[in-house]
Coordinates of C-alpha atoms in Angstrom, one line a residue:
Chain Y
M1 CA 12.0 128.3 -63.5
S2 CA 8.6 128.6 -61.8
E3 CA 6.7 131.9 -62.1
V4 CA 7.9 134.9 -60.2
L5 CA 5.4 135.8 -57.5
L6 CA 6.9 139.0 -56.3
E7 CA 9.6 141.0 -58.0
V8 CA 11.5 144.1 -57.0
V9 CA 13.4 145.9 -59.7
D10 CA 16.0 148.5 -58.8
A11 CA 13.5 150.1 -56.3
E12 CA 14.0 153.1 -54.2
F13 CA 11.8 154.1 -51.3
R14 CA 11.3 157.5 -49.8
Y15 CA 9.0 158.7 -47.0
A16 CA 9.0 162.3 -48.2
R17 CA 10.5 164.3 -51.1
G18 CA 13.7 166.0 -50.0
L19 CA 14.5 163.3 -47.4
P20 CA 17.2 160.8 -48.4
P21 CA 15.8 157.5 -49.5
A22 CA 15.1 155.0 -46.7
A23 CA 16.1 152.2 -49.1
T24 CA 17.6 152.2 -52.5
G25 CA 18.9 149.8 -55.2
I26 CA 16.7 147.0 -54.0
N27 CA 16.4 143.9 -56.3
L28 CA 14.6 140.8 -55.3
Q29 CA 12.7 137.9 -56.8
V30 CA 10.4 135.6 -54.9
R31 CA 9.2 132.4 -56.4
P32 CA 6.9 129.8 -54.9
G33 CA 8.5 128.0 -51.9
D34 CA 11.4 130.5 -51.7
S35 CA 12.6 131.6 -48.3
V36 CA 14.4 134.9 -48.3
G37 CA 15.9 136.8 -45.3
I38 CA 16.4 140.5 -45.0
V39 CA 18.9 141.3 -42.3
G40 CA 20.1 144.6 -40.8
E41 CA 19.9 146.9 -37.8
S42 CA 17.2 149.3 -36.9
G43 CA 17.2 152.1 -39.5
S44 CA 18.8 149.9 -42.1
G45 CA 15.7 150.1 -44.3
K46 CA 14.6 146.4 -43.9
T47 CA 11.1 147.2 -42.7
T48 CA 10.8 149.8 -45.4
V49 CA 11.5 147.1 -48.0
G50 CA 8.9 144.9 -46.2
R51 CA 6.3 147.7 -46.5
G52 CA 7.2 148.0 -50.2
L53 CA 6.7 144.3 -50.7
V54 CA 3.1 144.3 -49.4
G55 CA 2.2 147.5 -51.2
S56 CA 1.7 149.8 -48.2
L57 CA 4.5 152.0 -49.6
F58 CA 5.1 152.7 -53.3
P59 CA 8.7 152.9 -54.7
S60 CA 9.8 156.4 -55.6
S61 CA 11.6 154.9 -58.5
G62 CA 12.0 151.3 -59.9
S63 CA 9.2 148.9 -59.3
V64 CA 7.6 146.3 -57.1
L65 CA 5.6 143.8 -59.2
V66 CA 3.1 141.1 -57.9
Q67 CA 2.6 138.5 -60.6
G68 CA 3.8 141.2 -63.0
R69 CA 1.6 144.0 -61.7
G70 CA 2.6 147.1 -59.9
W71 CA 0.9 147.8 -56.5
K72 CA -0.1 151.3 -57.7
G73 CA -3.6 151.1 -59.0
V74 CA -4.5 147.9 -57.2
R75 CA -7.9 148.5 -55.6
R76 CA -8.5 147.7 -52.0
R77 CA -10.5 144.5 -52.7
D78 CA -8.4 143.4 -55.7
P79 CA -7.7 139.6 -55.3
V80 CA -4.0 140.3 -56.1
R81 CA -3.7 141.6 -52.5
R82 CA -4.3 138.1 -51.2
I83 CA -1.0 136.9 -52.7
V84 CA 1.3 138.7 -50.3
Q85 CA 0.4 139.0 -46.6
M86 CA 2.3 140.3 -43.6
V87 CA 3.0 139.2 -40.1
F88 CA 4.0 142.0 -37.7
Q89 CA 6.6 142.3 -35.0
D90 CA 4.4 143.3 -32.2
P91 CA 1.4 140.9 -32.2
Y92 CA -0.3 142.8 -29.4
A93 CA -0.3 146.1 -31.1
S94 CA -1.4 144.6 -34.4
L95 CA -4.5 142.8 -33.1
N96 CA -7.8 144.4 -32.5
P97 CA -8.2 144.2 -28.7
M98 CA -12.0 143.9 -28.9
L99 CA -12.0 140.8 -31.1
S100 CA -11.5 137.2 -30.1
A101 CA -8.9 135.2 -32.0
Q102 CA -11.7 133.5 -33.9
A103 CA -13.4 136.8 -34.8
T104 CA -10.1 138.3 -35.9
V105 CA -9.6 135.5 -38.5
A106 CA -13.3 135.2 -39.4
E107 CA -13.4 138.9 -40.3
V108 CA -10.7 138.4 -42.9
I109 CA -12.6 135.4 -44.4
R110 CA -15.9 137.3 -44.4
V111 CA -14.4 140.4 -46.2
W112 CA -12.4 138.5 -48.8
D113 CA -14.7 135.6 -49.5
G114 CA -18.0 137.2 -48.7
A115 CA -18.7 134.1 -46.5
K116 CA -21.6 134.1 -44.2
P117 CA -20.7 134.7 -40.6
S118 CA -21.3 131.1 -39.5
V119 CA -19.2 129.8 -42.4
A120 CA -16.5 132.3 -41.8
A121 CA -16.4 131.3 -38.1
S122 CA -16.0 127.6 -38.8
R123 CA -13.3 128.3 -41.5
A124 CA -11.5 130.5 -39.0
E125 CA -11.5 127.6 -36.6
Q126 CA -9.8 125.4 -39.2
V127 CA -7.1 128.0 -39.9
L128 CA -6.5 128.6 -36.2
A129 CA -6.2 124.8 -35.7
E130 CA -3.5 124.9 -38.5
V131 CA -1.4 127.2 -36.4
G132 CA -2.0 125.1 -33.3
L133 CA -4.8 127.1 -31.5
T134 CA -7.8 125.0 -30.6
G135 CA -10.5 124.8 -28.0
E136 CA -11.7 127.7 -25.8
V137 CA -8.4 129.6 -26.5
I138 CA -9.8 130.8 -29.9
R139 CA -12.6 132.6 -28.1
R140 CA -10.2 134.7 -26.1
R141 CA -9.3 138.3 -26.8
P142 CA -5.7 139.3 -27.2
A143 CA -5.3 140.4 -23.6
L144 CA -5.9 136.8 -22.4
L145 CA -3.5 135.2 -24.9
S146 CA 0.2 134.7 -24.3
G147 CA 2.8 136.4 -26.6
G148 CA 3.3 133.2 -28.6
Q149 CA -0.5 132.6 -28.9
R150 CA -1.0 136.2 -30.2
Q151 CA 1.7 135.7 -32.8
R152 CA -0.1 132.6 -33.9
V153 CA -3.3 134.6 -34.3
G154 CA -1.3 137.1 -36.4
I155 CA -0.1 134.3 -38.6
A156 CA -3.6 132.7 -38.9
R157 CA -5.0 136.1 -39.9
A158 CA -2.4 136.3 -42.7
L159 CA -3.1 132.7 -43.8
A160 CA -6.9 133.3 -43.9
C161 CA -6.3 135.2 -47.2
E162 CA -4.7 132.0 -48.7
P163 CA -1.5 133.9 -49.5
Q164 CA 1.4 132.6 -51.5
V165 CA 4.0 134.9 -49.9
L166 CA 4.3 135.6 -46.2
V167 CA 6.3 138.7 -45.3
A168 CA 7.2 138.4 -41.6
D169 CA 8.7 141.5 -40.0
E170 CA 10.7 140.4 -36.8
P171 CA 7.9 137.9 -36.0
T172 CA 9.7 136.5 -32.9
S173 CA 11.7 139.5 -31.6
A174 CA 9.2 140.2 -28.9
L175 CA 9.1 136.5 -27.7
D176 CA 11.1 134.4 -25.2
V177 CA 13.6 132.0 -26.8
S178 CA 11.5 129.0 -25.9
V179 CA 8.3 130.6 -27.4
Q180 CA 10.3 131.7 -30.4
A181 CA 11.2 128.1 -31.1
N182 CA 7.5 127.2 -31.3
V183 CA 6.7 130.0 -33.8
L184 CA 9.8 129.3 -35.9
N185 CA 8.8 125.6 -36.1
L186 CA 5.3 126.7 -37.1
L187 CA 6.6 128.8 -39.9
L188 CA 8.8 125.9 -41.1
D189 CA 5.8 123.6 -41.1
L190 CA 3.6 126.1 -42.9
K191 CA 6.2 126.5 -45.6
A192 CA 6.2 122.8 -46.2
S193 CA 2.4 122.1 -45.9
R194 CA 1.2 125.2 -47.9
G195 CA 4.2 125.6 -50.2
L196 CA 4.4 129.2 -48.9
A197 CA 7.2 131.6 -49.9
L198 CA 8.6 133.4 -46.9
V199 CA 10.3 136.8 -46.7
L200 CA 11.7 137.0 -43.2
I201 CA 12.9 140.4 -41.9
S202 CA 15.1 140.2 -38.8
H203 CA 18.1 141.6 -37.0
D204 CA 18.8 138.1 -35.7
L205 CA 21.1 136.2 -38.0
S206 CA 20.6 132.9 -36.2
V207 CA 16.9 133.1 -37.0
V208 CA 17.5 134.0 -40.6
D209 CA 20.1 131.2 -40.9
Y210 CA 17.6 128.8 -39.4
L211 CA 14.7 129.7 -41.7
T212 CA 16.0 131.0 -45.1
D213 CA 17.9 129.9 -48.2
R214 CA 18.8 133.3 -49.5
A215 CA 19.5 136.6 -47.6
L216 CA 20.0 140.3 -48.2
V217 CA 22.1 142.2 -45.7
M218 CA 21.1 145.9 -45.5
L219 CA 23.0 148.8 -44.1
N220 CA 21.9 152.5 -44.3
G221 CA 19.3 151.7 -46.9
E222 CA 21.4 149.7 -49.2
V223 CA 22.0 146.1 -49.8
V224 CA 25.6 145.5 -49.0
E225 CA 25.7 141.7 -49.5
H226 CA 23.3 139.1 -50.8
G227 CA 23.5 135.4 -51.6
D228 CA 22.9 131.9 -50.3
T229 CA 22.3 132.4 -46.5
H230 CA 24.5 129.6 -45.4
T231 CA 27.4 130.6 -47.6
L232 CA 26.9 134.2 -46.6
L233 CA 27.2 133.3 -42.9
Q234 CA 30.1 130.9 -43.4
N235 CA 32.0 133.2 -45.7
P236 CA 30.9 136.9 -45.4
S237 CA 32.6 139.3 -47.8
H238 CA 31.4 142.6 -46.4
E239 CA 32.8 144.0 -43.2
Y240 CA 29.3 144.8 -41.9
T241 CA 28.1 141.2 -42.3
K242 CA 31.2 140.1 -40.3
T243 CA 30.2 142.5 -37.6
L244 CA 26.7 141.1 -37.5
I245 CA 27.9 137.5 -37.3
S246 CA 30.3 138.3 -34.5
S247 CA 27.4 139.9 -32.6
I248 CA 25.3 136.8 -32.4
P249 CA 25.0 136.0 -28.7
G250 CA 26.7 132.8 -27.7
S251 CA 29.1 132.7 -30.6
S252 CA 31.9 132.2 -28.2
L253 CA 30.1 129.0 -27.1
A254 CA 29.7 127.8 -30.7
N255 CA 33.4 128.3 -31.3
A256 CA 34.4 126.5 -28.1
Chain L
M1 CA 31.3 131.4 1.9
S2 CA 33.2 134.5 2.9
S3 CA 34.4 135.4 -0.6
D4 CA 30.9 135.8 -1.9
L5 CA 29.6 139.4 -2.2
L6 CA 26.0 138.4 -2.5
T7 CA 24.4 135.3 -1.1
I8 CA 20.7 134.4 -1.5
T9 CA 19.7 131.5 0.6
G10 CA 16.3 129.7 0.3
L11 CA 14.5 132.9 -0.5
G12 CA 10.7 132.8 -0.5
V13 CA 8.5 135.7 -1.6
E14 CA 4.8 136.1 -1.3
I15 CA 2.5 138.5 -3.0
A16 CA -1.0 138.8 -1.5
G17 CA -0.4 135.5 0.3
L18 CA 0.5 133.7 -3.0
P19 CA 4.0 132.0 -2.9
V20 CA 5.6 133.5 -6.1
L21 CA 9.2 132.6 -5.3
S22 CA 10.5 129.7 -3.2
E23 CA 13.8 128.2 -2.4
V24 CA 15.8 130.7 -4.5
S25 CA 19.4 130.2 -3.8
L26 CA 22.4 131.7 -5.5
A27 CA 25.8 133.2 -4.8
L28 CA 27.9 135.9 -6.5
P29 CA 31.6 136.4 -5.7
S30 CA 33.2 139.8 -5.7
H31 CA 34.1 140.9 -9.2
G32 CA 32.0 138.1 -10.6
V33 CA 29.3 138.1 -13.3
L34 CA 26.2 136.0 -12.6
G35 CA 23.6 135.4 -15.3
L36 CA 20.0 134.9 -14.2
V37 CA 18.1 133.1 -16.9
G38 CA 14.5 131.9 -17.4
E39 CA 11.3 132.4 -19.3
T40 CA 8.8 135.1 -18.7
G41 CA 7.1 134.5 -15.4
S42 CA 10.0 132.4 -14.0
G43 CA 10.7 134.9 -11.2
K44 CA 13.8 136.7 -12.5
S45 CA 12.5 140.2 -12.1
L46 CA 11.0 139.4 -8.7
T47 CA 14.3 138.2 -7.5
C48 CA 15.8 141.5 -8.6
R49 CA 13.0 143.4 -6.8
A50 CA 13.7 141.4 -3.6
L51 CA 17.3 142.2 -3.9
M52 CA 16.6 145.9 -4.3
G53 CA 14.1 146.0 -1.4
L54 CA 11.3 147.0 -3.8
L55 CA 8.8 144.2 -2.9
P56 CA 6.6 146.3 -0.6
R57 CA 5.8 148.6 -3.6
I58 CA 4.1 145.8 -5.4
G59 CA 2.5 144.3 -2.3
G60 CA 5.1 141.6 -1.8
K61 CA 7.1 140.4 1.1
V62 CA 9.9 138.1 1.9
S63 CA 8.4 135.0 3.6
D64 CA 11.4 132.8 3.9
G65 CA 15.2 132.7 3.6
S66 CA 17.7 135.5 3.5
I67 CA 19.7 137.9 1.3
T68 CA 23.2 138.7 2.5
F69 CA 25.4 141.3 0.9
D70 CA 29.0 141.7 2.0
G71 CA 28.2 140.1 5.4
T72 CA 25.2 142.3 6.1
T73 CA 21.7 140.7 6.0
L74 CA 19.4 142.8 3.8
T75 CA 16.2 140.9 4.5
G76 CA 14.4 142.7 7.3
L77 CA 16.0 146.1 6.7
D78 CA 13.6 149.0 7.1
E79 CA 13.1 151.7 4.4
S80 CA 15.9 153.9 5.7
G81 CA 18.2 150.9 5.8
W82 CA 17.4 150.1 2.2
A83 CA 18.0 153.7 1.2
R84 CA 21.6 153.2 2.3
V85 CA 21.9 150.1 0.1
R86 CA 19.9 151.1 -3.0
G87 CA 22.0 152.9 -5.5
R88 CA 25.0 153.1 -3.2
Q89 CA 25.8 149.4 -2.6
I90 CA 23.6 147.9 -5.3
G91 CA 22.9 149.7 -8.6
F92 CA 19.8 148.8 -10.6
V93 CA 19.0 149.0 -14.3
P94 CA 15.3 148.1 -14.4
Q95 CA 13.6 146.3 -17.2
A96 CA 12.2 148.3 -20.1
S97 CA 14.6 151.1 -18.9
L98 CA 14.6 152.5 -22.4
N99 CA 11.5 154.4 -21.5
A100 CA 12.5 155.1 -17.9
L101 CA 14.4 158.4 -18.5
D102 CA 12.5 161.6 -17.7
P103 CA 11.5 163.0 -21.1
V104 CA 11.5 166.7 -20.1
M105 CA 15.0 166.7 -18.4
T106 CA 18.3 166.6 -20.3
V107 CA 20.7 163.7 -19.7
G108 CA 22.9 166.2 -17.8
E109 CA 20.1 167.2 -15.4
Q110 CA 19.2 163.6 -14.6
L111 CA 22.8 162.6 -14.1
R112 CA 23.5 165.6 -11.8
E113 CA 20.5 164.8 -9.8
A114 CA 21.7 161.2 -9.3
V115 CA 25.3 162.2 -8.5
S116 CA 24.5 164.9 -6.0
H117 CA 22.0 162.6 -4.3
L118 CA 24.1 159.5 -4.2
D119 CA 27.7 160.6 -4.2
S120 CA 27.9 163.7 -2.0
G121 CA 31.7 164.0 -2.0
A122 CA 32.0 164.1 -5.8
E123 CA 32.7 167.1 -8.0
V124 CA 29.3 166.8 -9.8
K125 CA 30.2 168.0 -13.3
A126 CA 33.4 166.1 -13.6
R127 CA 31.7 162.9 -12.2
C128 CA 28.8 163.2 -14.8
L129 CA 31.3 163.3 -17.6
E130 CA 33.3 160.4 -16.1
L131 CA 30.1 158.3 -15.8
L132 CA 29.3 158.8 -19.5
E133 CA 32.9 157.9 -20.4
L134 CA 32.6 154.7 -18.3
V135 CA 29.7 153.6 -20.4
R136 CA 31.7 154.5 -23.6
L137 CA 29.3 157.2 -24.8
P138 CA 31.1 159.2 -27.5
Q139 CA 31.1 163.0 -27.1
P140 CA 29.9 163.0 -23.5
Q141 CA 29.8 166.9 -23.3
E142 CA 27.3 166.9 -26.2
V143 CA 25.2 164.0 -24.7
L144 CA 24.8 165.9 -21.4
R145 CA 22.8 168.6 -23.3
R146 CA 20.5 166.2 -25.1
Y147 CA 17.0 165.1 -24.2
P148 CA 16.2 161.3 -24.1
H149 CA 14.2 161.5 -27.4
E150 CA 17.3 162.8 -29.2
L151 CA 19.2 159.6 -28.3
S152 CA 19.1 156.1 -29.9
G153 CA 18.0 153.1 -27.9
G154 CA 21.6 152.0 -27.3
M155 CA 22.6 155.5 -26.1
R156 CA 19.6 155.7 -23.7
Q157 CA 20.6 152.3 -22.3
R158 CA 24.1 153.5 -21.7
V159 CA 22.7 156.6 -19.9
M160 CA 20.6 154.3 -17.7
I161 CA 23.7 152.3 -16.8
A162 CA 25.6 155.5 -16.1
L163 CA 22.7 156.6 -13.7
A164 CA 22.9 153.2 -12.0
L165 CA 26.6 153.7 -11.5
A166 CA 26.3 157.2 -10.0
G167 CA 26.4 155.9 -6.4
R168 CA 29.6 153.8 -7.0
P169 CA 27.8 150.5 -6.3
R170 CA 29.7 147.3 -5.8
L171 CA 27.0 145.3 -7.4
L172 CA 25.0 146.2 -10.5
V173 CA 21.7 144.5 -11.1
A174 CA 20.7 144.7 -14.8
D175 CA 17.2 143.3 -15.7
E176 CA 17.1 142.4 -19.4
P177 CA 19.3 145.3 -20.4
T178 CA 19.7 144.4 -24.0
T179 CA 16.3 142.7 -24.8
A180 CA 14.9 145.6 -27.0
L181 CA 18.2 146.3 -28.7
D182 CA 19.7 145.2 -32.1
V183 CA 22.3 142.5 -31.9
T184 CA 25.2 144.8 -32.7
V185 CA 24.1 147.3 -30.1
Q186 CA 23.6 144.5 -27.6
K187 CA 27.1 143.3 -28.2
A188 CA 28.4 146.9 -27.5
I189 CA 26.4 147.1 -24.3
L190 CA 27.7 143.7 -23.1
E191 CA 31.2 145.0 -23.8
V192 CA 30.5 148.0 -21.6
F193 CA 29.6 145.6 -18.8
A194 CA 32.8 143.6 -19.3
D195 CA 34.8 146.9 -19.3
L196 CA 33.1 148.1 -16.1
R197 CA 34.0 144.9 -14.4
T198 CA 37.7 145.5 -15.2
S199 CA 37.7 149.3 -14.5
T200 CA 35.6 149.5 -11.4
G201 CA 35.9 145.9 -10.1
M202 CA 32.2 145.7 -9.5
S203 CA 30.0 142.5 -9.7
L204 CA 27.2 142.1 -12.1
L205 CA 23.9 140.3 -11.9
L206 CA 22.6 140.1 -15.4
V207 CA 19.0 139.0 -16.0
T208 CA 18.2 137.7 -19.5
H209 CA 16.1 135.2 -21.3
D210 CA 18.8 134.6 -23.9
L211 CA 21.3 131.9 -22.9
G212 CA 23.7 133.1 -25.6
V213 CA 24.1 136.4 -23.8
V214 CA 25.0 134.6 -20.5
V215 CA 27.7 132.5 -22.0
D216 CA 29.4 135.5 -23.5
V217 CA 29.7 137.5 -20.3
A218 CA 28.9 135.5 -17.2
D219 CA 31.1 133.3 -15.1
S220 CA 28.2 131.6 -13.4
V221 CA 24.6 131.1 -14.2
A222 CA 21.4 130.5 -12.3
V223 CA 18.5 129.0 -14.3
M224 CA 15.0 129.8 -13.0
Y225 CA 11.8 128.1 -13.6
G226 CA 8.5 128.4 -11.8
G227 CA 9.8 130.8 -9.2
T228 CA 12.7 128.7 -8.1
V229 CA 16.3 128.1 -9.2
V230 CA 16.6 124.7 -11.0
E231 CA 20.3 124.8 -11.9
F232 CA 23.2 126.9 -10.7
G233 CA 26.8 126.7 -11.6
S234 CA 29.7 127.7 -13.9
A235 CA 28.3 129.3 -17.0
R236 CA 30.4 127.2 -19.4
E237 CA 29.7 124.0 -17.6
V238 CA 25.9 124.6 -17.4
M239 CA 25.7 125.7 -21.1
T240 CA 27.7 123.0 -22.6
N241 CA 26.6 120.1 -20.4
P242 CA 23.3 121.0 -18.8
S243 CA 22.3 118.8 -15.8
H244 CA 18.6 119.9 -15.7
P245 CA 16.1 119.0 -18.4
Y246 CA 14.7 122.5 -18.4
T247 CA 18.2 124.0 -19.1
A248 CA 18.7 121.4 -21.9
A249 CA 15.3 122.3 -23.5
L250 CA 16.1 126.0 -23.3
L251 CA 19.4 125.4 -25.1
G252 CA 17.8 123.3 -27.8
A253 CA 15.3 126.1 -28.5
R254 CA 18.0 128.4 -29.8
P255 CA 18.1 128.6 -33.6
A256 CA 21.8 129.0 -33.5
T257 CA 22.1 125.4 -32.4
R258 CA 20.2 124.1 -35.5
T259 CA 20.7 123.9 -39.2
L260 CA 18.3 124.7 -41.9
G261 CA 15.2 122.5 -42.0
E262 CA 15.9 120.9 -38.6
R263 CA 13.2 121.5 -36.1
L264 CA 13.9 123.4 -32.9
T265 CA 13.3 121.7 -29.5
T266 CA 10.2 123.0 -27.9
I267 CA 8.9 122.6 -24.4
P268 CA 5.4 121.1 -24.4
G269 CA 2.7 122.8 -22.4
V270 CA 2.7 126.3 -21.0
P271 CA 4.9 127.8 -18.2
A272 CA 3.5 127.3 -14.7
V273 CA 1.3 130.2 -13.5
P274 CA 3.0 132.1 -10.6
G275 CA 1.4 131.2 -7.3
Q276 CA -0.5 128.2 -8.8
W277 CA 2.5 125.8 -8.7
P278 CA 2.0 122.1 -9.5
D279 CA 2.8 119.6 -6.8
G280 CA 6.3 118.2 -6.7
C281 CA 8.9 119.5 -9.2
R282 CA 7.5 122.6 -10.9
F283 CA 8.8 121.5 -14.3
A284 CA 7.4 118.0 -14.0
P285 CA 4.2 118.6 -16.1
R286 CA 6.4 119.7 -19.0
C287 CA 9.3 117.4 -18.5
A288 CA 9.7 114.4 -20.8
F289 CA 11.6 112.5 -18.1
A290 CA 9.2 113.1 -15.2
R291 CA 8.5 110.1 -12.9
D292 CA 6.0 109.6 -10.1
E293 CA 8.5 110.9 -7.6
C294 CA 8.9 114.1 -9.6
R295 CA 5.1 114.8 -9.4
A296 CA 5.1 114.2 -5.7
V297 CA 8.2 115.8 -4.1
Q298 CA 9.8 119.1 -5.0
P299 CA 13.5 118.4 -5.5
A300 CA 16.0 120.5 -3.5
L301 CA 18.9 122.4 -5.1
L302 CA 21.8 120.0 -4.5
A303 CA 25.4 120.0 -5.6
V304 CA 26.1 117.7 -8.5
D305 CA 29.8 118.3 -8.5
E306 CA 32.1 121.1 -7.5
H307 CA 31.0 123.3 -10.4
R308 CA 27.2 123.2 -10.0
A309 CA 24.0 122.3 -8.3
R310 CA 20.6 121.3 -9.6
A311 CA 17.1 120.7 -8.4
C312 CA 16.1 117.5 -10.1
H313 CA 15.3 114.0 -9.0
G314 CA 17.6 112.3 -11.3
W315 CA 17.5 113.0 -15.0
L316 CA 20.8 111.5 -16.1
G317 CA 21.3 113.8 -19.0
T318 CA 23.3 112.4 -21.8
S319 CA 24.1 114.9 -24.5
E320 CA 22.0 112.8 -26.9
E321 CA 18.9 112.9 -24.7
A322 CA 19.2 116.6 -24.2
V323 CA 19.6 117.1 -28.0
V324 CA 22.0 119.9 -27.4
H325 CA 24.3 120.7 -30.3
V326 CA 26.4 123.7 -29.7

């Protein structure tokens, strides 16, 4: 067994004391190259778990460990933060509107590696090329980029930290099906070329099925089913999973 | 055809002199459901706007072709003419309608306003409740007292549909009605549309970028690219055996058609920019099968067989070429 990069042990997450937990009883291990899906509807707690994984929310009980360390007490510039990086749902809202694609990625490299601006700029160019953005496009601000290009910038920004785990929260929900295909292919390529582990949060079972080996199905803050993604979809044991599967658009076509 | 409730023939639309739609043709029979599919910028929403007489508000005008609804020509109507059609003959659920409700009015106030404006003969209170029941909102009495922020996304979308039904339209135009919703909620909303068709006998024009949604609810489908219709026909036929390379590529881009590790089909290049259309077929620059003819002459929408028409110079799609596994 390879080392565990990220481990969640019986974690519970609350946004305030007195409120019911937003997620509870969460257990998860992520090893290098793993690909894990977290599925559920709005309000099921899947984004809460994502926030717990990247350390922007601490568990109220249980633990989230990155290479064996809890997030609490990790300083802002602690290198352990590089290990887990996040890609957000809305690429427009999560990019600085005043920075070009290149400057967005270069900023990360400057801050984390203390690289000179010129060095950071040329490294940013390499990372952007890795996600398929080259030429004058990288000097554009978000407003002049298409939805798919923006999401590529978001992915490049995460990659600039040289992470080992990428947590992607609904990375393609805001995109057209044809653009989604490009981004999903890119994530698949990056997994292979960088040996990245991927945690994919999505309400779309077809995306999760396409990209992950294991999946958790969440409902009302709890994991109702988990296991091998394909088996889980072929042979769901929980009623809710069955509902989700029957809701995939076009399922009538697939069964035809 | 006389049995068609809605016929759009060779519709062209200009905004500030730029041709944004051209040769848009489709037909929707009474009680039918038509899916209008395409990527962002393909002209779906503009077609809806033309159909609702809302082009002047964005500086657009019909430059060519006609829209006929139940034997009446809509193109060329003046504002008072449109007012008799809008809401009463054709109901509209606009895109991003989740934020379209008035935040300082209760659902009841908004529904009462719509009903008294559009359906003068109706007993207002009873009709409001009936509308909420039509869209399957549980506890309609309670919902009438709520403000939009107290409702979930799915509930707000149901209220928007109820508002669009207030004038008892014979055709409902819904522009991306489920795009921002969870799959389970999306399925529930699509079931509402299916029920409405049975209970009220109305027709539905459903705009979506998701081909899966179309095949679940629509009888026929019009696929748009670059401001024109590239394929039109029976939904099942078009989805299982596409005759246009763009339709085939869209189908191949769906993750549901692929297994783990297999790459999705992508369409090279970027969508054509509205108004700056390439010469010839608008899809030619991105089409793997384009020939010289395709880059020179724009193909017309012609019947392939009795079930469908396509605008293509001759891609002989074999299922293998199209790489469509469904």
